[in-house]
Short mmCIF file of C-alpha atoms in Angstrom, two decimals:
data_model
loop_
_atom_site.label_atom_id
_atom_site.label_comp_id
_atom_site.label_asym_id
_atom_site.label_seq_id
_atom_site.Cartn_x
_atom_site.Cartn_y
_atom_site.Cartn_z
CA MET A 1 -12.41 36.87 0.87
CA HIS A 2 -14.10 36.63 -2.59
CA ALA A 3 -16.64 33.81 -2.44
CA SER A 4 -15.13 32.42 -5.73
CA VAL A 5 -11.81 31.83 -3.92
CA ARG A 6 -13.42 30.22 -1.09
CA ALA A 7 -15.34 27.76 -3.48
CA LEU A 8 -11.94 26.92 -5.43
CA LEU A 9 -9.76 26.47 -2.24
CA THR A 10 -12.18 24.56 0.22
CA GLU A 11 -10.88 21.43 1.38
CA ILE A 12 -8.42 21.48 -1.69
CA ILE A 13 -5.22 20.15 0.27
CA ASP A 14 -5.29 16.21 1.37
CA TYR A 15 -2.34 16.24 3.82
CA ALA A 16 0.32 13.48 3.13
CA GLY A 17 2.90 14.39 5.56
CA LEU A 18 3.99 10.58 5.99
CA PHE A 19 5.18 10.83 2.27
CA PRO A 20 8.08 12.12 0.57
CA PRO A 21 9.50 14.52 0.51
CA ALA A 22 8.69 15.49 3.99
CA LYS A 23 8.36 11.73 4.99
CA LEU A 24 7.45 12.45 8.70
CA GLU A 25 6.97 9.79 11.38
CA LEU A 26 3.28 9.14 12.22
CA ASP A 27 3.70 11.15 15.32
CA PRO A 28 4.53 14.57 14.18
CA ALA A 29 2.29 14.08 10.97
CA ILE A 30 -0.91 13.12 12.67
CA ARG A 31 -0.23 15.97 15.14
CA ASN A 32 0.40 18.38 12.43
CA TYR A 33 -3.03 17.40 10.95
CA ALA A 34 -4.61 18.07 14.15
CA ARG A 35 -3.17 21.60 14.52
CA TYR A 36 -3.62 22.40 11.08
CA ARG A 37 -7.70 21.83 11.95
CA MET A 38 -7.27 24.58 14.47
CA GLN A 39 -5.74 27.23 12.47
CA PRO A 40 -7.69 30.04 10.60
CA GLU A 41 -6.89 28.39 6.89
CA SER A 42 -8.46 25.03 8.30
CA TRP A 43 -11.23 25.47 5.61
CA MET A 44 -8.52 24.60 2.99
CA LEU A 45 -7.68 21.22 4.74
CA GLY A 46 -9.12 18.10 3.36
CA ARG A 47 -8.34 14.46 4.59
CA PHE A 48 -5.27 12.77 6.04
CA ILE A 49 -3.73 10.31 3.85
CA CYS A 50 -2.65 7.13 5.63
CA PRO A 51 -1.54 3.76 3.95
CA THR A 52 -3.61 0.88 4.86
CA ALA A 53 -0.74 -0.87 6.58
CA ARG A 54 -0.34 1.78 8.74
CA LEU A 55 -4.14 2.21 9.87
CA HIS A 56 -3.76 0.52 13.36
CA ALA A 57 -0.89 2.91 14.39
CA LEU A 58 -3.47 5.48 14.45
CA MET A 59 -5.30 3.94 17.36
CA PRO A 60 -3.62 5.97 20.11
CA TYR A 61 -4.36 9.06 18.77
CA GLY A 62 -8.00 8.62 18.42
CA GLU A 63 -9.08 9.99 22.00
CA LYS A 64 -6.46 12.46 22.44
CA LEU A 65 -6.85 14.41 19.19
CA PHE A 66 -10.14 13.34 17.57
CA THR A 67 -13.78 13.06 18.63
CA GLN A 68 -17.15 11.99 17.21
CA HIS A 69 -17.97 15.72 16.46
CA ALA A 70 -14.32 16.24 14.93
CA PRO A 71 -13.45 13.01 13.64
CA LEU A 72 -10.25 12.15 11.83
CA ARG A 73 -11.17 12.38 8.08
CA LEU A 74 -9.24 9.82 6.24
CA SER A 75 -8.25 8.94 2.59
CA VAL A 76 -6.46 5.42 2.76
CA LEU A 77 -3.84 4.37 0.45
CA GLY A 78 -3.95 0.80 -0.94
CA ARG A 79 -0.95 -1.27 -1.40
CA GLY A 80 -1.18 -1.76 -5.26
CA GLY A 81 0.95 -4.43 -7.17
CA GLU A 82 2.90 -4.52 -10.20
CA THR A 83 0.73 -7.65 -11.43
CA ALA A 84 -2.64 -8.72 -11.02
CA PRO A 85 -2.14 -11.53 -8.58
CA ALA A 86 0.19 -9.17 -6.33
CA PHE A 87 -2.68 -6.49 -6.56
CA PHE A 88 -5.35 -8.76 -5.30
CA ASP A 89 -3.19 -10.09 -2.65
CA GLY A 90 -2.50 -6.53 -1.50
CA LEU A 91 -6.14 -5.57 -1.88
CA ALA A 92 -7.30 -8.49 0.37
CA ALA A 93 -4.77 -7.22 3.10
CA ASP A 94 -6.13 -3.77 2.41
CA ILE A 95 -9.81 -4.69 3.03
CA ASP A 96 -8.95 -6.55 6.12
CA ALA A 97 -6.94 -3.68 7.58
CA ILE A 98 -9.66 -1.20 6.70
CA ASP A 99 -12.60 -3.27 8.34
CA SER A 100 -10.61 -3.82 11.34
CA PHE A 101 -9.90 -0.16 11.82
CA ARG A 102 -13.46 0.80 11.21
CA ARG A 103 -14.51 -1.34 13.96
CA GLU A 104 -12.17 0.01 16.43
CA SER A 105 -12.36 3.71 15.46
CA SER A 106 -16.00 4.32 14.71
CA GLU A 107 -16.20 6.92 17.35
CA TRP A 108 -13.54 9.04 16.15
CA ALA A 109 -12.59 8.40 12.52
CA ARG A 110 -14.23 8.49 9.18
CA LEU A 111 -12.94 6.81 6.24
CA GLU A 112 -13.83 8.96 3.19
CA ALA A 113 -11.69 7.81 0.17
CA PHE A 114 -9.70 4.97 -1.10
CA GLU A 115 -6.73 5.42 -3.54
CA ILE A 116 -4.60 2.67 -5.26
CA ARG A 117 -2.37 2.43 -8.15
CA LEU A 118 -3.36 -0.04 -11.04
CA PRO A 119 -0.83 -2.56 -12.26
CA ALA A 120 1.31 -1.40 -14.64
CA ALA A 121 0.65 -4.43 -17.05
CA LEU A 122 -3.25 -3.49 -17.19
CA CYS A 123 -2.01 0.03 -18.08
CA ARG A 124 0.28 -1.04 -20.95
CA GLU A 125 -2.38 -3.28 -22.32
CA ALA A 126 -4.90 -0.41 -22.87
CA ASP A 127 -7.64 -2.50 -23.29
CA ARG A 128 -11.09 -1.23 -22.25
CA LYS A 129 -12.67 -4.88 -21.75
CA ALA A 130 -9.54 -5.81 -19.45
CA ALA A 131 -10.04 -2.58 -17.51
CA VAL A 132 -13.75 -3.36 -16.83
CA ASP A 133 -13.08 -6.74 -15.94
CA PHE A 134 -10.57 -5.72 -13.50
CA LEU A 135 -13.23 -3.50 -12.12
CA ILE A 136 -15.50 -6.22 -11.76
CA ASP A 137 -12.68 -8.59 -10.07
CA ILE A 138 -12.31 -5.64 -7.51
CA GLU A 139 -16.18 -5.12 -6.68
CA GLN A 140 -16.20 -9.09 -6.26
CA ALA A 141 -13.25 -8.97 -3.74
CA PHE A 142 -15.08 -6.33 -1.82
CA ALA A 143 -18.23 -8.29 -1.87
CA ARG A 144 -16.56 -11.46 -0.62
CA SER A 145 -15.32 -9.87 2.27
CA ASN A 146 -18.77 -8.20 3.24
CA SER A 147 -16.78 -4.91 3.46
CA GLU A 148 -18.84 -1.40 3.26
CA LEU A 149 -16.52 -0.34 0.61
CA VAL A 150 -17.95 -0.62 -2.74
CA LEU A 151 -15.00 0.52 -5.04
CA PRO A 152 -11.62 2.45 -4.50
CA ASP A 153 -12.37 6.16 -5.20
CA PHE A 154 -9.30 7.08 -7.10
CA TYR A 155 -6.93 5.03 -9.54
CA GLU A 156 -3.70 5.83 -10.45
CA LEU A 157 -2.18 4.59 -13.60
CA GLY A 158 0.72 2.58 -13.38
CA PRO A 159 3.90 3.62 -15.37
CA THR A 160 3.53 3.18 -19.03
CA GLN A 161 5.03 4.84 -22.26
CA ASN A 162 1.43 4.48 -24.06
CA TRP A 163 -0.19 6.96 -21.38
CA ARG A 164 -2.50 8.43 -23.79
CA GLU A 165 -4.21 4.93 -24.85
CA ALA A 166 -4.08 3.61 -21.35
CA LEU A 167 -5.86 6.81 -20.13
CA GLN A 168 -8.32 6.65 -22.78
CA ALA A 169 -9.07 2.88 -22.24
CA ILE A 170 -9.42 3.42 -18.18
CA VAL A 171 -11.35 6.11 -18.41
CA THR A 172 -13.90 4.76 -20.92
CA ALA A 173 -14.18 1.44 -18.73
CA PHE A 174 -14.78 3.39 -15.66
CA ALA A 175 -17.45 5.40 -17.18
CA ASP A 176 -19.08 2.35 -18.64
CA TYR A 177 -18.88 0.12 -15.71
CA CYS A 178 -20.04 3.24 -13.09
CA ARG A 179 -23.06 4.18 -15.25
CA GLY A 180 -24.04 0.81 -16.69
CA GLY A 181 -22.35 -2.31 -16.34
CA GLY A 182 -21.65 -2.02 -12.57
CA ARG A 183 -23.07 -0.31 -9.57
CA ALA A 184 -24.89 2.96 -9.67
CA LEU A 185 -22.20 5.04 -7.43
CA PRO A 186 -23.02 8.28 -5.88
CA MET A 187 -19.64 9.46 -7.31
CA PRO A 188 -17.86 7.39 -10.06
CA ALA A 189 -14.38 5.67 -9.51
CA GLY A 190 -12.05 8.41 -10.23
CA ILE A 191 -8.49 9.16 -11.74
CA LYS A 192 -5.40 10.39 -10.01
CA LEU A 193 -2.61 12.14 -11.56
CA ARG A 194 0.92 12.42 -10.10
CA CYS A 195 2.27 15.67 -10.53
CA GLY A 196 5.71 15.48 -9.35
CA GLY A 197 8.53 13.21 -7.56
CA ALA A 198 12.25 13.12 -7.08
CA ASP A 199 13.36 14.54 -10.31
CA ALA A 200 12.22 16.53 -13.34
CA ALA A 201 11.27 13.22 -15.12
CA ALA A 202 8.60 12.72 -12.59
CA VAL A 203 6.59 15.85 -13.73
CA PRO A 204 4.04 15.07 -16.22
CA THR A 205 4.15 17.24 -19.50
CA VAL A 206 1.50 19.96 -19.85
CA GLU A 207 0.11 17.82 -22.61
CA GLN A 208 -0.45 14.98 -20.08
CA ALA A 209 -2.05 17.19 -17.36
CA THR A 210 -4.35 18.78 -20.27
CA THR A 211 -5.53 15.63 -21.49
CA TYR A 212 -6.08 14.01 -17.99
CA ILE A 213 -8.14 16.89 -17.27
CA GLU A 214 -10.03 16.92 -20.68
CA ALA A 215 -10.62 13.02 -20.52
CA CYS A 216 -12.03 13.21 -16.91
CA ARG A 217 -14.21 15.94 -18.08
CA ASP A 218 -15.47 14.46 -21.15
CA HIS A 219 -16.37 11.16 -19.06
CA GLN A 220 -17.59 12.86 -16.16
CA LEU A 221 -14.99 11.15 -13.91
CA PRO A 222 -13.34 12.97 -10.60
CA LEU A 223 -9.90 13.90 -10.78
CA LYS A 224 -7.47 14.08 -8.05
CA PHE A 225 -3.70 15.20 -8.14
CA THR A 226 -0.89 14.14 -6.05
CA ALA A 227 2.70 15.38 -5.37
CA GLY A 228 4.72 18.19 -6.71
CA LEU A 229 1.98 20.85 -6.16
CA HIS A 230 3.52 23.03 -3.33
CA GLN A 231 3.24 26.14 -5.82
CA ALA A 232 0.06 28.02 -6.63
CA TYR A 233 1.04 28.84 -10.30
CA ARG A 234 3.24 26.98 -12.79
CA ARG A 235 6.91 28.10 -12.61
CA PHE A 236 10.57 27.28 -13.10
CA ASP A 237 11.90 25.38 -10.22
CA PRO A 238 15.83 25.68 -10.05
CA GLY A 239 16.33 22.70 -7.72
CA MET A 240 14.37 20.56 -10.24
CA ARG A 241 15.86 22.48 -13.34
CA ALA A 242 12.31 22.39 -15.03
CA ASN A 243 9.06 23.92 -14.87
CA VAL A 244 6.61 22.40 -12.32
CA HIS A 245 2.87 22.49 -12.26
CA GLY A 246 0.76 25.07 -10.04
CA PHE A 247 -2.39 23.83 -8.37
CA VAL A 248 -4.27 27.03 -9.25
CA ASN A 249 -3.36 26.31 -12.72
CA LEU A 250 -4.71 22.81 -12.66
CA PHE A 251 -7.78 23.63 -10.67
CA VAL A 252 -8.73 26.57 -12.56
CA ALA A 253 -8.27 24.34 -15.94
CA GLY A 254 -10.70 21.75 -14.54
CA VAL A 255 -13.25 24.09 -13.18
CA LEU A 256 -13.51 26.12 -16.51
CA ALA A 257 -13.21 22.80 -18.54
CA TYR A 258 -16.29 21.73 -17.00
CA ALA A 259 -18.20 25.24 -16.86
CA LEU A 260 -17.81 26.24 -20.52
CA PRO A 261 -16.55 23.64 -21.81
CA LEU A 262 -13.23 24.43 -23.07
CA ALA A 263 -11.27 22.94 -26.01
CA HIS A 264 -8.05 21.24 -25.66
CA HIS A 265 -5.81 24.18 -26.76
CA ASP A 266 -7.55 26.42 -24.12
CA ILE A 267 -7.29 23.89 -21.40
CA ARG A 268 -3.64 23.41 -22.26
CA ALA A 269 -3.05 27.40 -22.24
CA ILE A 270 -4.39 27.46 -18.46
CA VAL A 271 -2.20 24.74 -17.35
CA GLU A 272 0.80 26.22 -18.84
CA GLU A 273 0.23 29.89 -18.00
CA THR A 274 2.82 31.43 -15.85
CA ASP A 275 1.71 34.79 -15.47
CA PRO A 276 -0.71 35.36 -12.40
CA ARG A 277 -1.93 38.49 -13.69
CA HIS A 278 -4.24 36.16 -16.42
CA PHE A 279 -6.11 34.62 -13.51
CA HIS A 280 -8.99 36.61 -12.04
CA PHE A 281 -11.13 36.23 -8.91
CA GLY A 282 -14.03 38.11 -8.38
CA GLU A 283 -16.87 38.00 -5.72
CA ASN A 284 -18.97 35.75 -7.77
CA PHE A 285 -16.59 34.38 -10.54
CA LEU A 286 -13.31 33.22 -11.29
CA GLY A 287 -11.67 33.26 -14.53
CA TRP A 288 -8.36 33.10 -16.93
CA ASN A 289 -8.36 35.87 -19.67
CA GLU A 290 -11.70 36.19 -21.03
CA ALA A 291 -13.01 32.55 -19.87
CA ASP A 292 -14.87 32.41 -16.46
CA ALA A 293 -17.15 30.54 -14.36
CA SER A 294 -19.47 31.45 -11.57
CA ALA A 295 -18.92 30.81 -7.94
CA ASP A 296 -21.76 28.03 -8.05
CA GLU A 297 -20.03 26.45 -11.07
CA VAL A 298 -16.68 26.39 -8.96
CA ARG A 299 -18.48 24.74 -6.13
CA PHE A 300 -19.96 22.11 -8.20
CA ALA A 301 -16.90 21.27 -10.39
CA ARG A 302 -14.88 21.00 -6.92
CA SER A 303 -17.22 18.57 -5.50
CA HIS A 304 -17.66 16.57 -8.62
CA ARG A 305 -14.77 16.89 -11.06
CA VAL A 306 -11.63 18.25 -9.58
CA ILE A 307 -11.63 17.00 -6.17
CA ALA A 308 -8.48 17.71 -4.26
CA PHE A 309 -4.60 17.39 -4.14
CA GLY A 310 -2.25 15.37 -1.98
CA SER A 311 0.62 17.58 -0.42
CA CYS A 312 3.15 16.43 2.10
CA SER A 313 3.06 20.09 3.30
CA PHE A 314 -0.02 22.08 4.08
CA GLU A 315 2.15 25.29 4.94
CA GLU A 316 4.01 25.68 1.87
CA PRO A 317 0.90 25.84 -0.52
CA ARG A 318 -0.89 28.02 1.83
CA GLU A 319 2.17 30.53 2.08
CA ASP A 320 2.60 30.43 -1.50
CA LEU A 321 -1.09 31.55 -1.96
CA ARG A 322 -0.49 34.15 0.49
CA ALA A 323 2.62 35.35 -1.47
CA VAL A 324 0.93 35.81 -4.73
CA GLY A 325 -2.12 37.45 -3.29
CA VAL A 326 -4.66 34.90 -3.55
CA ILE A 327 -5.56 34.72 0.06
CA SER A 328 -4.33 37.14 2.72
#
């Protein structure tokens, strides 16, 4: 396997078997995760995604499936809320659940990320100062609880028609806060983009995906994707009756946008590419058409810019990578 492929795909899939469309019960989902860690492609597996409300249900699996040397790696999903009061009520419950779980599972589990959706009202306002104030309120909530957590790692924007203005306000606020007005964080709070759902309306447009990649690149914020990414390359989905995004497209676009950097129209062209022959994987580089990045640049971008994608299936993305010849 080429080093560039390994760099691109290492720990790229956060397993979300508890969530639709798979929507497994906890027992088969956590056992799947433990089984995937023993398979040859385990290097592509990242964290297990679990809602904070279900953390305690993991306790019976601790000694059975995980150890201090091979811990359960978790990305925890917060409750969120449509309004600010509901959001902070949920956040208080999230913090309590996380701290309780940490105390009881320190020998076999490791909390590595926290994801949460911002209130739709905050996103509709598209106000940078309001977003900064919101981050301050979140940090103060953690401080009052004496939690070890500082800030959630990935924020998903609530649904809003003015998505472009909301995204710009949020990423600007995050960049300002994390590098100046707030704590100096090892990795700034990042953005999460939902790439699919129950129907075609849930799939973001090529322009939306491109703008998210470009905005996070320009403000040096981490970006994570979730949902709808079982296929390596962009293609037409007969069931959805729509084109759906490919995770190779999105991650190559993110890597090359960081490494070169690319203009908006070039990022967009990679996101909407449907011909796998235009993607190239060499021993020490990967590229699209004439644009390429070194394996070292790929590793940096994956660690700091385009982090992972959540998927309710580990097997489907893996098998699609095989089908298109990216892995054997």
